[in-house]
Amino acid sequence: MDDALAAYGTGHADGLAGTHDATAAVDPQTGPDYLVGVVDGQVAAFEEALVAAIRKAMGDKLDG
């Protein structure tokens, strides 16, 4: 279980950073956990970018 959580955490960090470790992804023990972490990290990065864009657009409307 600890290995699965560590793989997920590594995958999440990689997803946030926009990277992907092909070796970790195919590991028979922890590959699926790593891949779920990557996807969750990518979703989190997208959400952060979306919120930043909305705030910027709203700030531009409030200033203009």
mmCIF file of C-alpha atoms in Angstrom:
data_model
loop_
_atom_site.group_PDB
_atom_site.id
_atom_site.type_symbol
_atom_site.label_atom_id
_atom_site.label_comp_id
_atom_site.label_asym_id
_atom_site.label_seq_id
_atom_site.Cartn_x
_atom_site.Cartn_y
_atom_site.Cartn_z
ATOM 1 C CA MET A 1 0.000 0.000 0.000
ATOM 2 C CA ASP A 2 2.825 2.415 0.811
ATOM 3 C CA ASP A 3 4.370 1.797 -2.613
ATOM 4 C CA ALA A 4 1.048 2.536 -4.294
ATOM 5 C CA LEU A 5 0.647 5.811 -2.409
ATOM 6 C CA ALA A 6 4.221 6.823 -3.167
ATOM 7 C CA ALA A 7 3.692 6.047 -6.864
ATOM 8 C CA TYR A 8 0.475 8.074 -6.883
ATOM 9 C CA GLY A 9 2.241 11.015 -5.191
ATOM 10 C CA THR A 10 5.103 10.898 -7.670
ATOM 11 C CA GLY A 11 2.640 10.706 -10.547
ATOM 12 C CA HIS A 12 0.649 13.638 -9.181
ATOM 13 C CA ALA A 13 3.791 15.758 -8.912
ATOM 14 C CA ASP A 14 4.801 14.769 -12.443
ATOM 15 C CA GLY A 15 1.334 15.614 -13.751
ATOM 16 C CA LEU A 16 1.451 19.040 -12.131
ATOM 17 C CA ALA A 17 4.864 19.619 -13.684
ATOM 18 C CA GLY A 18 3.705 18.421 -17.088
ATOM 19 C CA THR A 19 6.111 15.491 -17.191
ATOM 20 C CA HIS A 20 5.698 11.728 -17.452
ATOM 21 C CA ASP A 21 8.033 8.867 -16.474
ATOM 22 C CA ALA A 22 7.518 6.057 -18.974
ATOM 23 C CA THR A 23 9.407 3.582 -16.791
ATOM 24 C CA ALA A 24 7.222 4.262 -13.745
ATOM 25 C CA ALA A 25 4.097 4.018 -15.890
ATOM 26 C CA VAL A 26 4.797 0.434 -16.972
ATOM 27 C CA ASP A 27 5.854 -0.898 -13.567
ATOM 28 C CA PRO A 28 3.659 -3.962 -12.988
ATOM 29 C CA GLN A 29 3.186 -3.209 -9.282
ATOM 30 C CA THR A 30 2.688 0.544 -9.160
ATOM 31 C CA GLY A 31 2.239 1.671 -12.776
ATOM 32 C CA PRO A 32 -1.545 2.068 -12.567
ATOM 33 C CA ASP A 33 -1.240 4.116 -9.364
ATOM 34 C CA TYR A 34 1.407 6.302 -10.975
ATOM 35 C CA LEU A 35 -0.773 6.901 -14.042
ATOM 36 C CA VAL A 36 -3.797 7.874 -11.937
ATOM 37 C CA GLY A 37 -1.560 10.322 -10.090
ATOM 38 C CA VAL A 38 -0.348 11.788 -13.392
ATOM 39 C CA VAL A 39 -3.909 12.337 -14.594
ATOM 40 C CA ASP A 40 -4.967 13.865 -11.270
ATOM 41 C CA GLY A 41 -1.934 16.163 -11.393
ATOM 42 C CA GLN A 42 -2.768 17.221 -14.941
ATOM 43 C CA VAL A 43 -6.349 17.990 -13.910
ATOM 44 C CA ALA A 44 -5.097 20.019 -10.945
ATOM 45 C CA ALA A 45 -2.732 21.972 -13.208
ATOM 46 C CA PHE A 46 -5.575 22.650 -15.646
ATOM 47 C CA GLU A 47 -7.825 23.854 -12.820
ATOM 48 C CA GLU A 48 -5.107 26.209 -11.555
ATOM 49 C CA ALA A 49 -4.582 27.634 -15.041
ATOM 50 C CA LEU A 50 -8.329 28.019 -15.567
ATOM 51 C CA VAL A 51 -8.824 29.863 -12.285
ATOM 52 C CA ALA A 52 -5.869 32.133 -13.063
ATOM 53 C CA ALA A 53 -7.302 32.937 -16.501
ATOM 54 C CA ILE A 54 -10.733 33.693 -15.046
ATOM 55 C CA ARG A 55 -9.231 35.935 -12.378
ATOM 56 C CA LYS A 56 -7.182 37.747 -15.018
ATOM 57 C CA ALA A 57 -10.245 38.220 -17.239
ATOM 58 C CA MET A 58 -12.354 39.443 -14.337
ATOM 59 C CA GLY A 59 -9.568 41.778 -13.212
ATOM 60 C CA ASP A 60 -9.323 43.219 -16.711
ATOM 61 C CA LYS A 61 -13.088 43.857 -16.723
ATOM 62 C CA LEU A 62 -12.982 45.447 -13.283
ATOM 63 C CA ASP A 63 -10.060 47.691 -14.251
ATOM 64 C CA GLY A 64 -11.435 48.686 -17.647
#
